[in-house]
XYZ file of C-alpha atoms in Angstrom:
651
model
C -67.715 65.843 -47.623
C -64.908 67.830 -46.041
C -65.993 66.896 -42.536
C -65.398 63.251 -43.002
C -61.755 63.742 -43.700
C -61.181 64.662 -40.086
C -59.994 61.741 -38.082
C -61.276 63.274 -34.817
C -64.677 64.315 -36.277
C -67.513 64.601 -33.788
C -69.780 62.483 -36.055
C -67.416 59.594 -36.058
C -66.829 59.899 -32.424
C -70.529 59.841 -31.578
C -71.164 56.965 -33.901
C -68.228 55.006 -32.578
C -69.229 55.600 -28.936
C -72.719 54.555 -29.700
C -71.528 51.579 -31.604
C -69.255 50.774 -28.641
C -72.067 51.058 -26.063
C -74.588 49.152 -28.052
C -71.970 46.424 -28.885
C -71.349 46.109 -25.117
C -75.073 45.647 -24.573
C -75.176 43.124 -27.389
C -72.268 41.163 -26.021
C -73.799 41.128 -22.447
C -77.159 40.004 -23.870
C -75.362 37.209 -25.934
C -73.328 36.211 -22.900
C -76.469 35.979 -20.835
C -78.118 34.055 -23.522
C -75.221 31.560 -23.632
C -75.209 31.378 -19.811
C -78.973 30.743 -19.583
C -78.919 28.075 -22.307
C -75.888 26.472 -20.862
C -77.279 26.352 -17.365
C -80.519 24.918 -18.720
C -78.610 22.308 -20.514
C -76.496 21.551 -17.521
C -79.515 21.011 -15.227
C -81.278 18.823 -17.716
C -78.030 16.892 -18.556
C -77.356 16.334 -14.823
C -80.873 14.962 -14.365
C -80.455 12.734 -17.408
C -76.948 11.578 -16.227
C -78.406 10.684 -12.804
C -81.020 8.352 -14.335
C -78.510 6.980 -16.896
C -75.783 6.231 -14.276
C -78.183 4.797 -11.812
C -79.646 2.390 -14.379
C -76.249 1.618 -15.700
C -74.934 0.703 -12.160
C -78.032 -1.549 -11.768
C -77.500 -3.269 -15.045
C -73.695 -3.848 -14.469
C -74.414 -5.163 -10.992
C -76.806 -7.839 -12.044
C -74.232 -10.512 -12.770
C -72.449 -9.848 -9.361
C -75.620 -9.924 -7.366
C -76.564 -13.181 -9.187
C -73.289 -14.745 -8.189
C -73.807 -13.781 -4.587
C -77.410 -15.157 -4.746
C -76.106 -18.402 -6.213
C -73.664 -18.848 -3.314
C -76.317 -18.377 -0.735
C -78.416 -21.035 -2.420
C -75.469 -23.436 -2.572
C -74.521 -22.699 1.086
C -78.044 -23.288 2.308
C -78.434 -26.504 0.319
C -74.994 -27.847 1.545
C -75.805 -27.187 5.297
C -79.240 -28.614 4.959
C -78.069 -31.844 3.422
C -75.152 -32.127 5.854
C -77.318 -31.576 8.883
C -79.923 -34.135 7.572
C -77.296 -36.841 7.395
C -76.692 -36.797 3.628
C -76.632 -40.420 2.298
C -73.124 -41.601 1.950
C -71.409 -44.893 1.246
C -67.870 -45.650 0.274
C -68.947 -47.692 -2.817
C -70.440 -44.624 -4.445
C -67.452 -42.490 -3.390
C -65.023 -44.660 -5.145
C -67.252 -45.007 -8.143
C -66.497 -41.369 -9.035
C -63.169 -40.733 -7.118
C -59.891 -42.530 -7.642
C -56.418 -42.463 -5.956
C -53.504 -41.935 -8.242
C -49.978 -43.205 -7.810
C -48.768 -39.834 -6.675
C -51.167 -40.232 -3.682
C -53.514 -37.438 -4.784
C -57.165 -38.115 -5.324
C -58.960 -37.046 -8.530
C -62.374 -37.633 -10.075
C -62.519 -40.362 -12.554
C -62.238 -39.501 -16.268
C -65.961 -40.260 -16.722
C -66.885 -37.407 -14.303
C -65.719 -35.041 -17.025
C -66.664 -37.079 -20.073
C -70.141 -37.968 -18.840
C -71.899 -40.803 -17.101
C -75.362 -41.648 -15.699
C -75.381 -40.925 -11.947
C -77.629 -42.862 -9.444
C -80.507 -40.448 -10.170
C -80.464 -41.417 -13.823
C -79.083 -38.042 -14.986
C -75.894 -37.433 -16.853
C -73.027 -35.978 -14.865
C -70.106 -34.394 -16.692
C -67.634 -31.494 -17.080
C -66.327 -31.883 -13.501
C -62.761 -32.369 -12.370
C -61.266 -32.517 -8.816
C -57.945 -32.319 -7.154
C -57.291 -33.624 -3.534
C -53.783 -33.175 -2.330
C -51.685 -36.065 -1.202
C -51.755 -34.954 2.408
C -55.549 -34.639 2.618
C -57.173 -36.786 5.311
C -58.698 -39.206 2.766
C -59.163 -41.933 5.339
C -61.463 -39.722 7.439
C -65.193 -40.570 6.933
C -66.456 -36.960 7.381
C -63.869 -35.638 5.054
C -64.945 -38.136 2.292
C -68.614 -37.289 3.105
C -67.630 -33.620 2.646
C -66.046 -34.314 -0.689
C -68.923 -36.370 -2.071
C -71.560 -33.841 -0.995
C -69.504 -30.979 -2.517
C -69.178 -33.031 -5.729
C -72.911 -33.740 -5.784
C -73.970 -30.135 -5.383
C -71.379 -28.891 -7.862
C -72.856 -31.456 -10.375
C -76.375 -30.330 -9.455
C -76.010 -26.585 -9.738
C -73.134 -26.314 -12.257
C -75.063 -26.979 -15.490
C -77.524 -24.179 -14.702
C -75.152 -21.610 -13.310
C -72.467 -21.728 -15.858
C -74.787 -20.212 -18.465
C -73.863 -16.859 -16.933
C -70.579 -17.837 -15.198
C -67.334 -19.430 -16.388
C -67.559 -22.203 -13.730
C -68.638 -23.330 -10.260
C -66.184 -24.796 -7.895
C -65.676 -25.842 -4.204
C -62.329 -25.381 -2.481
C -61.317 -26.723 0.897
C -58.431 -25.944 3.253
C -57.290 -29.566 3.071
C -55.837 -28.651 -0.423
C -58.931 -29.555 -2.417
C -60.654 -27.996 -5.413
C -63.680 -29.446 -7.194
C -64.491 -27.584 -10.516
C -67.486 -27.634 -12.912
C -65.962 -26.066 -15.977
C -67.270 -27.063 -19.464
C -64.343 -27.112 -21.940
C -61.530 -26.916 -19.316
C -60.118 -30.115 -17.574
C -58.817 -28.063 -14.724
C -57.447 -30.772 -12.391
C -56.513 -33.550 -14.828
C -52.954 -32.294 -15.392
C -52.442 -30.822 -11.891
C -49.124 -31.452 -10.238
C -49.033 -33.463 -7.016
C -47.312 -30.510 -5.497
C -50.236 -28.102 -6.193
C -51.265 -26.129 -3.254
C -54.606 -24.501 -3.828
C -54.484 -22.895 -0.310
C -51.845 -20.505 -1.612
C -54.180 -19.098 -4.265
C -55.913 -15.762 -3.678
C -59.328 -17.258 -4.279
C -58.737 -19.658 -1.342
C -56.674 -17.673 1.187
C -58.976 -14.675 1.173
C -61.712 -16.782 2.872
C -59.687 -17.891 5.834
C -60.798 -16.859 9.217
C -57.725 -14.622 9.568
C -58.435 -12.791 6.230
C -62.283 -12.959 6.574
C -63.264 -12.985 10.187
C -66.777 -11.864 9.307
C -67.208 -15.029 7.227
C -68.980 -13.220 4.366
C -68.702 -13.443 0.567
C -65.600 -11.767 -0.713
C -64.328 -10.781 -4.141
C -60.807 -11.356 -5.515
C -58.979 -8.663 -7.501
C -59.102 -8.477 -11.289
C -56.816 -10.940 -13.079
C -56.320 -12.482 -16.561
C -56.815 -16.198 -16.942
C -54.577 -17.517 -19.761
C -56.623 -20.751 -19.819
C -59.903 -19.133 -20.614
C -58.307 -16.193 -22.342
C -60.588 -13.907 -20.361
C -60.395 -11.199 -17.772
C -61.929 -12.568 -14.542
C -62.955 -11.718 -11.002
C -63.857 -14.454 -8.425
C -66.504 -14.551 -5.706
C -65.648 -16.694 -2.734
C -68.075 -17.673 0.006
C -67.061 -19.615 3.106
C -69.274 -22.372 4.532
C -68.512 -23.369 8.153
C -69.708 -26.764 9.071
C -67.814 -26.451 12.325
C -65.176 -23.881 13.327
C -62.538 -26.254 12.045
C -64.378 -27.963 9.231
C -65.091 -25.650 6.336
C -65.142 -25.176 2.629
C -65.480 -22.340 0.092
C -67.868 -21.780 -2.772
C -66.427 -20.178 -5.863
C -67.565 -18.514 -9.084
C -65.231 -17.100 -11.796
C -67.040 -14.230 -13.563
C -65.766 -13.547 -17.089
C -65.406 -9.733 -17.655
C -64.696 -9.517 -21.451
C -68.372 -8.731 -22.035
C -68.438 -6.140 -19.241
C -65.269 -4.470 -20.584
C -66.838 -4.410 -24.139
C -69.783 -2.595 -22.736
C -67.598 -0.161 -20.817
C -65.563 0.629 -23.976
C -68.293 0.598 -26.554
C -71.706 1.198 -24.846
C -71.440 4.901 -23.930
C -73.216 8.174 -24.481
C -72.163 10.082 -27.626
C -69.036 12.092 -27.039
C -68.377 10.407 -23.655
C -66.246 7.548 -22.368
C -66.444 5.154 -19.469
C -63.966 3.600 -16.985
C -64.006 1.556 -13.779
C -61.864 1.725 -10.644
C -61.700 0.225 -7.229
C -61.777 2.519 -4.244
C -58.124 1.679 -3.292
C -57.017 3.153 -6.621
C -56.731 -0.018 -8.631
C -57.837 0.590 -12.288
C -60.280 -2.111 -13.512
C -61.104 -0.874 -16.988
C -60.206 2.192 -19.136
C -60.432 2.464 -22.913
C -57.110 4.333 -23.127
C -55.160 1.944 -20.696
C -55.757 -1.470 -22.277
C -51.990 -1.982 -22.975
C -51.039 -1.037 -19.473
C -53.727 -3.330 -18.132
C -52.376 -6.276 -20.179
C -48.803 -5.565 -19.265
C -49.541 -5.632 -15.594
C -52.080 -8.526 -15.775
C -54.773 -6.445 -14.229
C -52.639 -5.301 -11.176
C -52.550 -1.643 -12.343
C -52.847 1.142 -9.793
C -53.870 4.618 -10.949
C -50.957 6.077 -8.936
C -48.505 4.080 -11.234
C -49.714 5.900 -14.300
C -48.334 9.262 -15.323
C -51.803 10.590 -16.070
C -52.560 13.754 -14.064
C -56.074 14.029 -15.314
C -56.947 10.392 -14.301
C -55.277 10.855 -10.971
C -57.300 14.073 -10.469
C -60.411 12.206 -11.252
C -59.667 9.403 -8.835
C -58.751 11.806 -5.966
C -61.949 13.846 -6.521
C -64.251 10.802 -6.748
C -62.667 8.985 -3.782
C -63.246 12.078 -1.584
C -66.857 12.238 -2.728
C -67.317 8.572 -2.113
C -65.928 8.832 1.383
C -68.003 11.919 2.104
C -71.357 11.147 0.478
C -71.626 7.418 1.182
C -74.090 7.259 -1.843
C -74.337 4.472 -4.497
C -74.367 7.029 -7.392
C -73.695 10.744 -7.783
C -72.560 13.468 -10.175
C -69.337 15.444 -9.587
C -68.551 18.582 -11.617
C -64.879 18.768 -12.586
C -63.184 21.573 -14.383
C -64.087 20.546 -17.888
C -66.288 17.465 -17.313
C -69.103 16.000 -15.388
C -68.199 12.693 -13.664
C -71.235 10.481 -13.423
C -70.352 7.648 -10.935
C -72.218 4.595 -9.675
C -71.243 1.708 -7.598
C -71.171 -1.765 -9.091
C -72.452 -3.988 -6.336
C -70.506 -7.071 -5.386
C -66.801 -6.315 -6.027
C -67.230 -2.703 -4.809
C -66.070 -1.192 -8.063
C -67.106 2.231 -9.263
C -68.345 2.864 -12.882
C -67.605 6.307 -14.176
C -68.989 8.185 -17.249
C -66.814 11.251 -18.285
C -69.228 13.739 -19.875
C -67.219 16.699 -21.376
C -68.797 20.130 -20.755
C -68.014 20.944 -24.391
C -71.008 18.789 -25.352
C -73.176 21.450 -23.654
C -71.218 24.587 -24.445
C -71.264 23.961 -28.195
C -75.059 24.332 -28.758
C -75.157 27.159 -26.203
C -72.468 28.946 -28.162
C -74.184 28.494 -31.478
C -77.403 30.170 -30.043
C -75.453 33.018 -28.654
C -73.502 33.495 -31.862
C -76.843 33.679 -33.855
C -78.165 36.371 -31.491
C -74.881 38.233 -31.667
C -74.899 38.297 -35.478
C -78.477 39.440 -35.743
C -77.920 42.191 -33.170
C -74.770 43.394 -34.926
C -76.743 43.727 -38.234
C -79.399 45.655 -36.447
C -76.640 47.984 -35.020
C -75.226 48.663 -38.514
C -78.697 49.658 -39.875
C -79.205 51.978 -36.792
C -75.775 53.593 -37.370
C -76.531 54.332 -41.038
C -79.875 56.081 -40.047
C -78.039 58.045 -37.349
C -75.494 59.255 -39.782
C -78.114 60.551 -42.250
C -79.754 62.507 -39.407
C -76.524 63.880 -38.111
C -75.418 64.862 -41.647
C -78.161 67.438 -41.997
C -78.534 68.666 -38.433
C -74.950 68.639 -37.228
C -72.284 67.872 -39.886
C -73.149 70.687 -42.373
C -73.422 73.451 -39.612
C -70.151 72.207 -38.065
C -68.241 72.437 -41.303
C -68.816 76.218 -41.294
C -67.548 76.428 -37.724
C -64.444 74.521 -38.850
C -63.765 77.144 -41.533
C -64.314 79.884 -38.961
C -61.900 78.107 -36.524
C -59.345 77.944 -39.216
C -59.688 81.663 -39.832
C -59.310 82.380 -36.150
C -56.173 80.133 -36.065
C -54.759 82.072 -39.018
C -55.634 85.302 -37.131
C -57.942 86.299 -39.988
C -60.601 87.663 -37.618
C -61.960 90.010 -40.360
C -63.398 87.059 -42.257
C -65.773 86.366 -39.327
C -66.553 90.006 -38.303
C -67.005 90.984 -41.934
C -69.270 88.067 -42.774
C -66.905 86.666 -45.352
C -67.779 83.281 -43.650
C -71.532 83.173 -43.260
C -72.013 81.744 -39.808
C -75.599 80.551 -39.111
C -76.193 83.163 -36.351
C -79.856 83.511 -37.394
C -80.723 80.233 -35.865
C -82.317 80.220 -32.419
C -80.869 76.988 -31.224
C -77.421 76.122 -29.809
C -75.732 76.337 -33.363
C -77.076 80.008 -33.669
C -75.788 80.853 -30.137
C -72.384 79.373 -31.022
C -72.232 81.461 -34.175
C -72.965 84.721 -32.326
C -70.253 83.723 -29.769
C -67.751 83.152 -32.556
C -68.220 86.659 -33.902
C -67.951 88.230 -30.393
C -64.906 86.134 -29.705
C -63.162 87.104 -32.930
C -63.618 90.799 -32.162
C -62.138 90.331 -28.625
C -59.173 88.370 -29.863
C -58.299 90.938 -32.500
C -58.406 93.689 -29.763
C -56.122 91.900 -27.314
C -53.736 90.369 -29.713
C -51.103 92.989 -29.292
C -51.273 93.034 -25.512
C -50.988 89.263 -25.310
C -47.843 89.236 -27.431
C -46.172 91.774 -25.150
C -47.266 89.955 -22.034
C -45.969 86.589 -23.444
C -42.479 87.882 -23.905
C -42.388 89.311 -20.357
C -43.680 86.136 -18.808
C -41.203 83.929 -20.694
C -38.255 85.937 -19.285
C -39.585 85.760 -15.735
C -40.145 82.085 -16.042
C -36.526 81.365 -17.176
C -35.155 83.325 -14.274
C -37.426 81.695 -11.760
C -36.645 78.266 -13.223
C -32.895 78.701 -12.704
C -33.446 79.780 -9.050
C -35.700 76.771 -8.392
C -33.161 74.491 -9.829
C -30.433 75.681 -7.649
C -32.664 75.470 -4.541
C -33.664 71.947 -5.560
C -30.072 70.742 -5.858
C -29.148 72.266 -2.588
C -32.181 70.762 -0.832
C -31.512 67.263 -2.303
C -27.919 67.363 -1.073
C -28.995 68.558 2.474
C -31.566 65.783 2.589
C -29.131 63.010 1.875
C -25.686 64.110 3.111
C -24.616 64.678 6.728
C -23.614 68.310 6.873
C -20.605 67.724 9.203
C -18.903 64.613 7.729
C -20.225 64.911 4.203
C -21.216 61.233 3.991
C -24.739 59.783 3.636
C -27.002 60.622 6.553
C -29.140 58.021 8.348
C -32.177 58.232 6.017
C -30.029 58.136 2.765
C -27.925 55.331 4.173
C -31.076 53.294 4.959
C -32.509 53.585 1.449
C -29.240 52.857 -0.331
C -28.499 49.882 1.981
C -31.895 48.501 1.311
C -31.268 48.590 -2.418
C -27.811 46.850 -1.983
C -29.393 44.139 0.144
C -32.060 43.510 -2.366
C -29.467 43.185 -5.210
C -27.462 40.771 -3.030
C -30.562 38.777 -2.266
C -31.330 38.368 -6.021
C -27.736 37.523 -6.767
C -27.286 35.197 -3.751
C -24.157 36.872 -2.551
C -23.066 37.575 1.118
C -23.403 41.079 2.624
C -21.902 42.201 5.882
C -23.012 45.066 8.082
C -20.617 47.066 10.278
C -21.819 49.172 13.230
C -19.043 51.493 14.469
C -19.157 53.626 17.621
C -16.377 56.115 18.870
C -15.331 55.095 22.372
C -15.854 57.662 25.134
C -16.903 60.288 22.720
C -18.940 62.167 25.395
C -15.815 62.502 27.544
C -13.998 64.100 24.409
C -16.830 66.673 24.000
C -16.910 67.369 27.787
C -13.110 67.530 28.166
C -12.023 69.269 25.077
C -15.062 70.943 23.678
C -17.538 70.261 20.958
C -15.349 71.710 18.102
C -12.699 69.061 19.062
C -15.546 66.456 19.067
C -16.568 67.496 15.548
C -12.950 67.311 14.459
C -12.806 63.629 15.713
C -16.049 62.869 13.851
C -14.741 64.251 10.606
C -11.351 62.534 10.935
C -13.026 59.147 11.745
C -15.376 59.514 8.774
C -12.466 60.309 6.440
C -10.430 57.417 7.810
C -13.288 54.900 7.381
C -13.977 56.246 3.967
C -10.377 55.765 2.822
C -10.173 52.283 4.359
C -13.168 50.683 2.774
C -13.595 49.866 -0.955
C -15.351 51.853 -3.650
C -18.317 49.452 -3.765
C -18.885 49.716 0.003
C -21.430 52.143 1.570
C -20.585 54.422 4.537
C -23.169 56.400 6.524
C -23.515 58.381 9.758
C -26.504 57.050 11.781
C -26.280 59.881 14.319
C -23.948 61.182 16.982
C -20.740 59.123 17.157
C -22.340 56.040 15.422
C -21.400 55.078 11.841
C -22.426 52.127 9.631
C -20.884 50.390 6.625
C -22.463 47.952 4.171
C -19.947 45.482 2.559
C -21.659 43.869 -0.444
C -20.239 40.596 -1.857
C -18.052 40.193 1.388
C -17.642 37.046 3.566
C -17.703 37.385 7.311
C -13.910 36.679 7.388
C -13.218 39.429 4.890
C -15.482 41.837 6.854
C -13.519 41.101 9.943
C -10.222 42.002 8.231
C -11.607 45.330 6.912
C -13.080 46.156 10.351
C -9.861 45.361 12.092
C -7.965 47.601 9.548
C -10.465 50.448 10.361
C -10.043 50.012 14.116
C -6.260 50.107 13.789
C -6.137 53.126 11.634
C -8.446 55.154 13.862
C -6.380 54.195 16.952
C -3.355 55.711 15.104
C -5.050 59.137 14.730
C -3.843 62.032 16.853
C -5.728 65.262 17.789
C -4.835 68.658 19.386
C -6.771 70.569 21.837
C -7.918 74.100 20.801
C -4.836 75.823 22.115
C -2.445 72.989 20.845
C -1.331 72.429 24.475
C -2.252 68.815 24.629
C -2.563 65.829 22.253
C -5.227 63.090 22.648
C -6.229 59.887 20.819
C -9.477 57.965 20.363
C -10.547 54.357 19.625
C -13.563 52.763 18.008
C -15.564 49.665 18.683
C -17.205 47.715 15.775
C -19.880 45.010 15.583
C -20.367 42.794 12.467
C -23.347 40.849 11.246
C -23.571 38.783 8.083
C -26.557 37.931 5.726
C -25.254 34.261 5.693
C -26.275 34.079 9.313
C -29.675 35.741 8.971
C -31.595 36.850 5.989
C -31.415 39.764 3.635
C -33.323 42.180 5.890
C -31.876 45.531 6.878
C -33.581 45.441 10.303
C -32.141 42.052 11.262
C -28.648 42.945 10.002
C -28.812 46.233 11.877
C -30.017 44.560 15.078
C -27.425 41.747 15.074
C -24.584 44.229 14.324
C -25.806 46.465 17.140
C -25.757 43.364 19.449
C -22.196 42.649 18.388
C -21.308 46.321 18.977
C -22.866 46.095 22.472
C -20.711 43.046 23.124
C -17.561 44.931 21.989
C -18.398 47.806 24.324
C -19.022 45.523 27.228
C -15.854 43.510 26.785
C -13.519 46.421 26.822
C -13.976 48.694 23.785
C -11.452 49.165 20.927
C -12.242 45.790 19.484
C -14.113 43.996 16.641
C -16.891 41.537 17.540
C -19.018 39.414 15.078
C -22.554 38.425 15.753
C -22.546 34.757 16.670
C -26.303 34.137 16.999
C -25.932 32.789 20.595
C -27.281 35.835 22.373
C -29.757 35.732 25.169
C -33.219 37.173 24.764
C -32.387 39.952 27.088
C -29.355 40.952 24.981
C -31.392 41.013 21.701
C -33.883 43.423 23.147
C -31.178 46.203 23.688
C -31.663 47.992 20.335
C -34.069 48.438 17.522
C -33.264 50.170 14.150
C-alpha cells in the first residue's frame, strides 16, 4: 500500500506509541514480578539462614564447650582431693618420677610405655618436665605434682578421644602431659621455660585477674601437624600456690567443615573480633605463611575488610550470638562459636536469589510481548480499513494543494469521501472549501510576501546596528573607553577561573587618583575628565596585552595581571605610578599647569584563593593603607590587617 511507504505515517506512529506504552506496562509488571519473587525468596532465605547459622554455631561450639566442662570437672576433682588430704608418700612419688643428671625431674620411661598403678590399672602415655630450679624438696610441691599426675592419668584416656591431649602446667616451670603418640617431655632441654609459653603466661594473675578459663590464639603445631587452639584454666590452691589445666584442640576437622560443609553457592570463614583471621578457604597460603598470626588488616582484600568492619560494628551494637547482615551483594549469616569467641560467617550471594526471580520475570516478559505482537496485528487490520485507505485519498489531495492544483479538488478529479457523516467526511468538505479559498488569495499572498520581505530586511539592519551600539555601551565606559565595572567583573572572573585551573598566580591592582575631588573643585569637571582619560591611557599603555584594565567608578581603576608574581606586579604598579606622576595638565584657559598622582593597592592569589571578592577586598585594603600612609605609593596586601581594617570595603 502507498501509505506504508511514508516513514511518518499515522498508522505506524499510533502502533509504535501503543507498542511503547504497552511495553512499558509489560516491563513494569515484569519488574514488579521480579521484585515480588525476589523479596519472597529473600524473606524465606533469611529465615532459613537464621536457623542454619544458629544450628551451625551450636554444632561448632560443642567441642569448645566440652573442653570448658572438662576443665571444671578436673578443677573440682583436684581441689576436692587436695582439701581431703590426698594420700601421698615419697615412695610412690619416686616410683613414677626420677631426677636426671641435669637436675630436672621427669616421669620415668614406664609412665609413657605403660605400667600397672597401685589401683591395678595401666597408666601410660604421660610425660612430665620439672625445671631444675623447681622446689622439689618441698613436700607440698611434690604432693601437687603427684596429684596432678594422678588426675591427668585418670582423665586423659577418656578426654583425648575428642582432644589432642590433657596437661597440667605450673608456675614452678612444670608441665605434665597426657598425649598418646607424642613423648613431649622426654627430649626437653634443661633450659626449657614453660612459663614463657602463651598457654602458661595467659593464666597468670596479671594477665587473667578474673581467674577464668581463657583461650590462646590460633597456632600450627609442627609436632602434631595440626592447627590448634588451647584452653587454659587456672586452679588456685592458695594465692601463691597454683596450677593450670590445659587442652589442645585440633582444628583440622573444624577447618575441613568450614571449607567443605557449606550451602550450595556459598562459602564460610571464621574471624576473631580483634580482626584475626582464623579460617578462610581463599587464604590458606597466607594462614600457613604467618603460622596462623594473620590479621585481616594485613591482607589487601577490600571485600573481606568491608565484611569485617560491617560485622564488627553489628557485633558491638547488637550483642547477639547470631544474626544476618545484608551487604551490597551478599547476605552475611554470622554466629558466635562459644569458647574462643570466634565468629563463624556464611557468605550467601544475592545472585542465588536473583537468578530464579529473573527467570520468572523473563518468562512473563516473553509471554506478554507475544501477546502485544498479536494485538498490534489486529489493530493494523482494523486501522487499514477505517483509517489508512481514507487517509491515502487525503494524501493525494494534500499533494495537489502543495502543487497548487486546486482544481483537482474543486473539480472532483480526486474523489474525497465528503459523503460520510463522520470526522473523515467533515475533513473532506473542509479540504474542498480550503482549496477554493487558497486559490482566491494566492495572488494577494504573493504580493504581500514580497512587501514583507523588504520591510524585514530593512528592520533587521536597523536592529543589528542598535544591538551593536547597546552592547558597546553596556560594556565600555563612555568617558575612558575601557571596560566598565560590570564588564570588568565578568572578564576578571573568567581570568581567575582560568588561572585557578592552570595553577598560576594572579595579581589584582586597585588604583585611585589622589585628591581627585580637589581637581574637580579647583579646575572644573572638564579638567577632571581630562585627567581620568589621560590616566586611563597611561595605564593602558603601561600594562601588557594579556592584562585587563577596567574603570570601577569615579577616579577608581582596577587591573588584573594574570600569570604574574607579586614581585612582578609591584614592578608594573610602580611603573604606572611613576608615569602618571610625570603627566602634566592645563587649566581651561591655559593659565596654569597642574599634576596629579595615584595610589595603588596590590593583592595576590598566592596569598588568598582564586576568588574575585577576596582579591578585590585585599587590594582595597592595601589601597587604603597607601592612602593613609601618604598617597602616591604602591602597597601590597600582607595579610596582617586588623579586623577593623578589613571591614572598610566590600566589592
